[in-house]
């Protein structure tokens, strides 16, 4: 599968990366993740250049990662800093290093040309950067093409059929649905006017009054990070007067038919209540794991391994507009990258590697 | 693998298909099976034309099957009858429908061109249509090419070695063996004269006299349905004077290396006795699952995935005559179908689909 | 994968082959192993030429192996000696027979042209032929290319990092390391002078004095059999004055990414002590299964299925000299065999087969 390499992908929740090296396959590449003694995240190709042993089986010596097989040591920049066998360290003896940074509760990795890695290219996922917000987050794995998960999220009409407890009453036909693309970001916003608000939102809202205006507004940032705002107000009131939840759906392809799915939910402390965090985690994880995942896995099985759904001529409906738009944007970005960039698989050799030790 | 598409295959026992949609892969295609409120069987491609979700995960609304993912509904003819998202229903929004019918205790599916589906092309499997007969039936799965199972059944000399309790005493060489082809149906009949009758037949016969004439006569109807008559009489008596069992071995390829194996046994009520039905089910299932299946699976492992045994040059013996004949007939039918038929994968579009709703 | 066919490989420990036919896949080919009534080992292709059933599912009738499916019988030379179905036995009805012999506690199979099988081509693995020696042996399976296991053994610097309890104290840099090739046999010898001897050797040596000269000298016989001598003496003393262990590492490719790993250890009775045999078996099996195997399996996963590590451009160091040498010798032998030999897959037809029975 062709991926967009020059982009930020989530590698793990910030707290999952520590002094015990962690292996994670991202865009078909094995990556080892750890933190320096100062707490900075590090990502290296999890493949010792000597004998292709996984560096993640090794041990940290200060900030150096020592291979468990023959004892070579590598620094956070991937340079081999110690060869216990004597002799020169060949120029090719380095582990590719990936740019990484912590933001919004997650550690992000730049999968492509390190020269182009720019924190400013991270999507804007406020309010997940605000410490006052209450949050929960987690990780699941979906055995399917990440684009099927994007399709799932950009067409939230499926909530009516797959997730009844998240559904506010009112027919799909009476739902106002707006799709737009703004500088490569695709928005799909749904509004129900004067409806019975969904059981989940009522629980967060903590009120008897269950009628009102409900919304679910999702936007997709290329290549595969989505922000969802759901909320309700009393009928006719402005959004800020009611209740709202912010959700992240951050997708990282593991390989063509397997996706790391990182999620987070944030809510304003004024909505807080005993047990709300456990409640939200429970209903979200149940929906993801017991409703979305089996459905998407079954789609993948019907589509076949490493086949693009779009190549099979699916019947597209009005409700697919956002998903189709996002797939086009994504494909254009991938095509552009392949047309203009040097192959990402040949990173520059660290200049000093030949002289190390 | 190339299959004969224009043919009836068993999809399931009649009683396995009900108001809960059932997914079954047949000739590489996922099929969803259910019954209408009137009890008629329905078979559709188990793949919503919208996003390729399995329709079998959905719910029946009367006779309409509603997709669990985005709520499209499909009728027994596969036409999309309801699109909750509004907008026209594209002409391509239909799920392929397969002809089906109930007969002989099983529900049959026509895998090819629906125009050519003709109930008169069902094999003649009397006496399984006679209500007075006592019957038992079941399903197993064989992890192998269905043609290896046909080979197994058309050369019942293997009973001597693989199923001792089904063997009537007497050498293979003293067995009279007749093979003939009658209008594409291949018969393989074996007779042992004045022998010690097999333990299984003695149990059905309920008699001390254990000597007599034994027979096992099997016939193969293309593509993969076999009828077996086994029986014994006192030496020299005509067949109708003794005991007999009728068995069906109805094979449906799931895919190249996996076969649905539906079986049934019937006996005359005059042979009935307490516990006979449990006894027969037990010995047959044990033979199929513990003797035939491991052997055929091991053959497949030795042959390799998606390889035709015949292409590997096996040593053929006199006893292979019927199996070789059947393979030739089958291959000729497949070749003829491919030469003359339009591809089965492009069924005619339902005329009214574009105007539905 | 291309293998060296004209070579002796271990099929099994001598005691594993008996009157119960044993199936083992060797160089991609299924082989059935058994002993004649006289105790001679027999190896046949585990694939009845009739219907490709595994002969290993069958039964011995004297020295004839009877197929469990249709009763054909085969002698130790692979010739079909009995066809219960009557009619002539076709010339092609034989199971390929492989030369086999018992030596050094193992049964060896010649995988290529039987004409070239010569016991003199067995590697010299003394002292494993001496009955007075105490020995232990066993079998494990490594899910990886057998050449990765050879690499592992020919670069025992990995012991410092992967097997701490086998390590004698002293830096790698102070280790004297000699690599040489003698008539296609590659030696890799390591010596540590006046060091703290490893815990394992101290246990065998049974002495308080733990300082001395330690060595580990391994040699590789093509294609994949290795002999390791480890030992220690008091500083400056000759090798025969100290303690030593002999180890065999006999590797047989099952298929491209799976290796049968047969091991043995031998020690002089003068070093014997209660529990020494169990101790040695325990520490060796733990090292192989819990340290080497996971590492080599992880290498294979990083390299990919059926990919040669060398084609991926690993960084080679001084310590790789022996492993690189052995791979070159092996590849040259394989190339020579392919250039000059007739394909091993078409063995001569037994002359008398057509006339048998």
Coordinates of C-alpha atoms in Angstrom, one line a residue, chain B residues 73-303:
Chain B
X73 CA -33.0 -2.4 2.8
X74 CA -33.1 -5.2 0.1
X75 CA -35.9 -7.5 -1.0
X76 CA -35.8 -11.2 -1.7
X77 CA -35.0 -10.3 -5.4
X78 CA -32.0 -8.3 -4.2
X79 CA -33.5 -5.0 -5.2
X80 CA -32.8 -2.0 -2.8
X81 CA -36.3 -1.1 -1.6
X82 CA -35.3 1.6 1.0
X83 CA -32.6 4.2 1.2
X84 CA -32.9 6.1 4.5
X85 CA -30.4 8.7 3.4
X86 CA -32.7 10.2 0.7
X87 CA -31.7 10.8 -2.9
X88 CA -32.2 8.4 -5.8
X89 CA -31.2 4.8 -5.5
X90 CA -28.5 4.2 -8.1
X91 CA -29.2 1.4 -10.6
X92 CA -26.2 -0.5 -9.2
X93 CA -27.6 -0.6 -5.7
X94 CA -28.8 -4.1 -5.6
X95 CA -27.5 -7.3 -4.0
X96 CA -27.2 -10.2 -6.4
X97 CA -30.0 -12.7 -5.8
X98 CA -29.5 -16.4 -6.4
X99 CA -32.3 -19.0 -7.3
X100 CA -32.9 -21.3 -4.3
X101 CA -35.3 -24.1 -3.5
X102 CA -36.0 -26.7 -0.8
X103 CA -35.8 -30.4 -1.8
X104 CA -34.7 -33.7 -0.2
X105 CA -34.2 -32.0 3.2
X106 CA -31.8 -29.4 1.9
X107 CA -31.9 -25.9 0.5
X108 CA -30.2 -25.8 -2.9
X109 CA -28.7 -22.7 -4.6
X110 CA -28.1 -22.1 -8.3
X111 CA -24.6 -20.5 -8.4
X112 CA -24.7 -19.3 -12.0
X113 CA -26.9 -17.6 -14.5
X114 CA -30.4 -17.3 -12.9
X115 CA -32.0 -17.6 -16.3
X116 CA -30.8 -21.2 -16.6
X117 CA -31.9 -22.3 -13.1
X118 CA -34.3 -25.2 -13.6
X119 CA -35.6 -27.4 -10.8
X120 CA -35.7 -30.3 -13.3
X121 CA -31.9 -30.2 -13.2
X122 CA -31.8 -31.3 -9.6
X123 CA -30.4 -34.8 -9.3
X124 CA -32.9 -37.6 -8.6
X125 CA -32.3 -38.4 -5.0
X126 CA -35.3 -40.6 -4.2
X127 CA -36.2 -42.0 -1.7
X128 CA -35.2 -38.8 0.3
X129 CA -38.4 -37.2 -0.9
X130 CA -40.6 -39.8 0.8
X131 CA -42.0 -38.7 4.2
X132 CA -42.4 -42.2 5.4
X133 CA -38.6 -42.8 5.3
X134 CA -36.6 -42.3 8.5
X135 CA -33.7 -39.9 8.0
X136 CA -30.8 -38.2 9.7
X137 CA -28.6 -35.5 8.3
X138 CA -25.7 -33.3 9.2
X139 CA -22.9 -31.0 8.0
X140 CA -19.1 -31.2 8.3
X141 CA -16.4 -29.2 6.7
X142 CA -13.4 -30.7 4.9
X143 CA -10.3 -28.6 4.5
X144 CA -9.6 -29.8 1.0
X145 CA -10.6 -29.5 -2.7
X146 CA -14.1 -30.9 -3.2
X147 CA -12.7 -33.2 -6.0
X148 CA -10.6 -35.1 -3.5
X149 CA -13.9 -35.9 -1.6
X150 CA -15.5 -37.0 -4.8
X151 CA -12.4 -39.2 -5.5
X152 CA -12.8 -40.6 -2.0
X153 CA -16.4 -41.6 -2.5
X154 CA -16.2 -43.0 -6.0
X155 CA -13.5 -45.4 -4.9
X156 CA -15.0 -47.1 -2.0
X157 CA -12.2 -49.7 -1.9
X158 CA -10.9 -47.3 0.7
X159 CA -13.5 -48.5 3.2
X160 CA -11.5 -51.8 3.6
X161 CA -8.5 -49.8 4.9
X162 CA -10.0 -46.7 6.5
X163 CA -13.3 -47.8 7.9
X164 CA -13.0 -51.4 9.1
X165 CA -16.4 -51.5 10.8
X166 CA -18.1 -50.7 7.6
X167 CA -16.4 -53.6 5.7
X168 CA -18.0 -56.8 4.8
X169 CA -15.5 -59.6 4.9
X170 CA -14.0 -60.8 1.6
X171 CA -11.0 -59.8 -0.4
X172 CA -11.1 -56.9 -2.8
X173 CA -10.1 -59.3 -5.5
X174 CA -13.3 -61.3 -5.0
X175 CA -15.4 -58.1 -5.2
X176 CA -17.3 -57.6 -8.4
X177 CA -16.8 -54.0 -9.4
X178 CA -18.8 -52.3 -12.2
X179 CA -18.2 -48.8 -13.4
X180 CA -20.4 -47.1 -16.0
X181 CA -21.4 -43.6 -17.1
X182 CA -25.0 -42.9 -18.0
X183 CA -25.7 -39.5 -19.4
X184 CA -23.0 -37.8 -17.4
X185 CA -23.9 -39.7 -14.2
X186 CA -21.0 -42.0 -13.1
X187 CA -21.9 -45.2 -11.3
X188 CA -19.5 -47.3 -9.3
X189 CA -21.1 -50.5 -7.9
X190 CA -19.4 -53.1 -5.7
X191 CA -20.8 -56.6 -4.9
X192 CA -19.5 -59.2 -2.5
X193 CA -21.1 -62.6 -2.8
X194 CA -21.7 -64.9 0.2
X195 CA -19.6 -62.9 2.7
X196 CA -19.6 -62.0 6.3
X197 CA -21.8 -58.9 6.3
X198 CA -20.3 -55.7 7.9
X199 CA -20.9 -55.0 11.6
X200 CA -22.8 -51.8 10.7
X201 CA -25.2 -53.6 8.3
X202 CA -25.8 -56.4 10.8
X203 CA -26.8 -53.8 13.4
X204 CA -29.4 -52.4 11.0
X205 CA -30.5 -55.8 9.8
X206 CA -31.0 -56.9 13.5
X207 CA -30.3 -60.5 12.8
X208 CA -28.0 -63.3 13.9
X209 CA -27.6 -64.5 10.3
X210 CA -24.6 -62.5 9.3
X211 CA -23.7 -64.1 6.0
X212 CA -25.0 -63.0 2.7
X213 CA -24.5 -60.9 -0.4
X214 CA -23.4 -57.3 0.3
X215 CA -23.3 -54.3 -2.0
X216 CA -22.3 -50.7 -2.1
X217 CA -23.5 -48.9 -5.1
X218 CA -22.6 -45.2 -5.5
X219 CA -23.4 -42.7 -8.2
X220 CA -22.1 -39.2 -8.8
X221 CA -24.3 -36.5 -10.3
X222 CA -22.3 -33.6 -11.6
X223 CA -20.9 -31.4 -10.2
X224 CA -20.6 -32.9 -6.7
X225 CA -23.7 -34.7 -5.4
X226 CA -23.4 -38.4 -4.6
X227 CA -26.0 -41.1 -3.8
X228 CA -24.9 -44.3 -2.1
X229 CA -27.0 -47.4 -1.6
X230 CA -25.6 -50.0 0.7
X231 CA -27.3 -53.2 1.6
X232 CA -27.2 -57.0 2.2
X233 CA -29.4 -59.9 1.6
X234 CA -29.3 -63.6 2.4
X235 CA -27.0 -65.2 -0.1
X236 CA -28.7 -65.3 -3.5
X237 CA -31.8 -63.3 -2.5
X238 CA -32.9 -60.2 -4.4
X239 CA -31.9 -56.8 -3.0
X240 CA -35.4 -55.8 -1.9
X241 CA -35.5 -58.9 0.4
X242 CA -32.7 -57.7 2.6
X243 CA -31.6 -54.6 4.4
X244 CA -30.5 -51.3 2.8
X245 CA -29.4 -47.8 3.7
X246 CA -29.5 -44.8 1.4
X247 CA -26.9 -42.1 1.9
X248 CA -26.4 -38.7 0.4
X249 CA -23.0 -37.0 0.2
X250 CA -23.7 -33.5 -1.1
X251 CA -20.5 -31.5 -1.6
X252 CA -20.4 -27.7 -2.1
X253 CA -17.0 -26.0 -2.6
X254 CA -16.5 -23.2 -0.1
X255 CA -13.3 -22.3 -1.8
X256 CA -10.5 -24.1 -3.6
X257 CA -9.3 -25.9 -0.6
X258 CA -12.4 -26.1 1.6
X259 CA -15.6 -28.1 1.1
X260 CA -19.0 -28.0 2.8
X261 CA -20.0 -31.7 3.2
X262 CA -23.7 -32.3 3.7
X263 CA -24.7 -35.8 4.5
X264 CA -28.0 -37.7 5.0
X265 CA -29.0 -41.3 5.7
X266 CA -32.4 -42.8 5.1
X267 CA -33.8 -46.2 6.0
X268 CA -37.1 -47.9 5.7
X269 CA -39.3 -47.8 8.8
X270 CA -39.5 -51.6 8.8
X271 CA -35.8 -51.7 9.8
X272 CA -36.4 -49.2 12.5
X273 CA -35.4 -50.0 16.1
X274 CA -34.8 -48.1 19.3
X275 CA -31.6 -46.1 19.1
X276 CA -30.9 -46.8 15.5
X277 CA -31.0 -43.2 14.5
X278 CA -28.4 -42.2 17.1
X279 CA -26.3 -45.2 16.2
X280 CA -26.2 -44.3 12.5
X281 CA -25.5 -40.7 13.2
X282 CA -22.7 -41.6 15.5
X283 CA -20.9 -44.1 13.3
X284 CA -21.3 -42.0 10.2
X285 CA -20.1 -38.8 11.8
X286 CA -17.1 -40.6 13.4
X287 CA -16.2 -42.1 10.0
X288 CA -16.4 -38.8 8.2
X289 CA -14.7 -36.7 10.9
X290 CA -12.2 -39.0 12.3
X291 CA -11.2 -41.2 9.3
X292 CA -12.1 -39.5 6.0
X293 CA -11.5 -35.9 7.0
X294 CA -7.9 -36.3 8.4
X295 CA -6.9 -38.4 5.4
X296 CA -8.3 -36.0 2.8
X297 CA -6.8 -33.0 4.6
X298 CA -3.4 -34.8 4.7
X299 CA -3.7 -35.4 0.9
X300 CA -4.4 -31.8 0.4
X301 CA -1.4 -30.8 2.5
X302 CA 0.8 -33.2 0.4
X303 CA -0.6 -31.8 -2.9

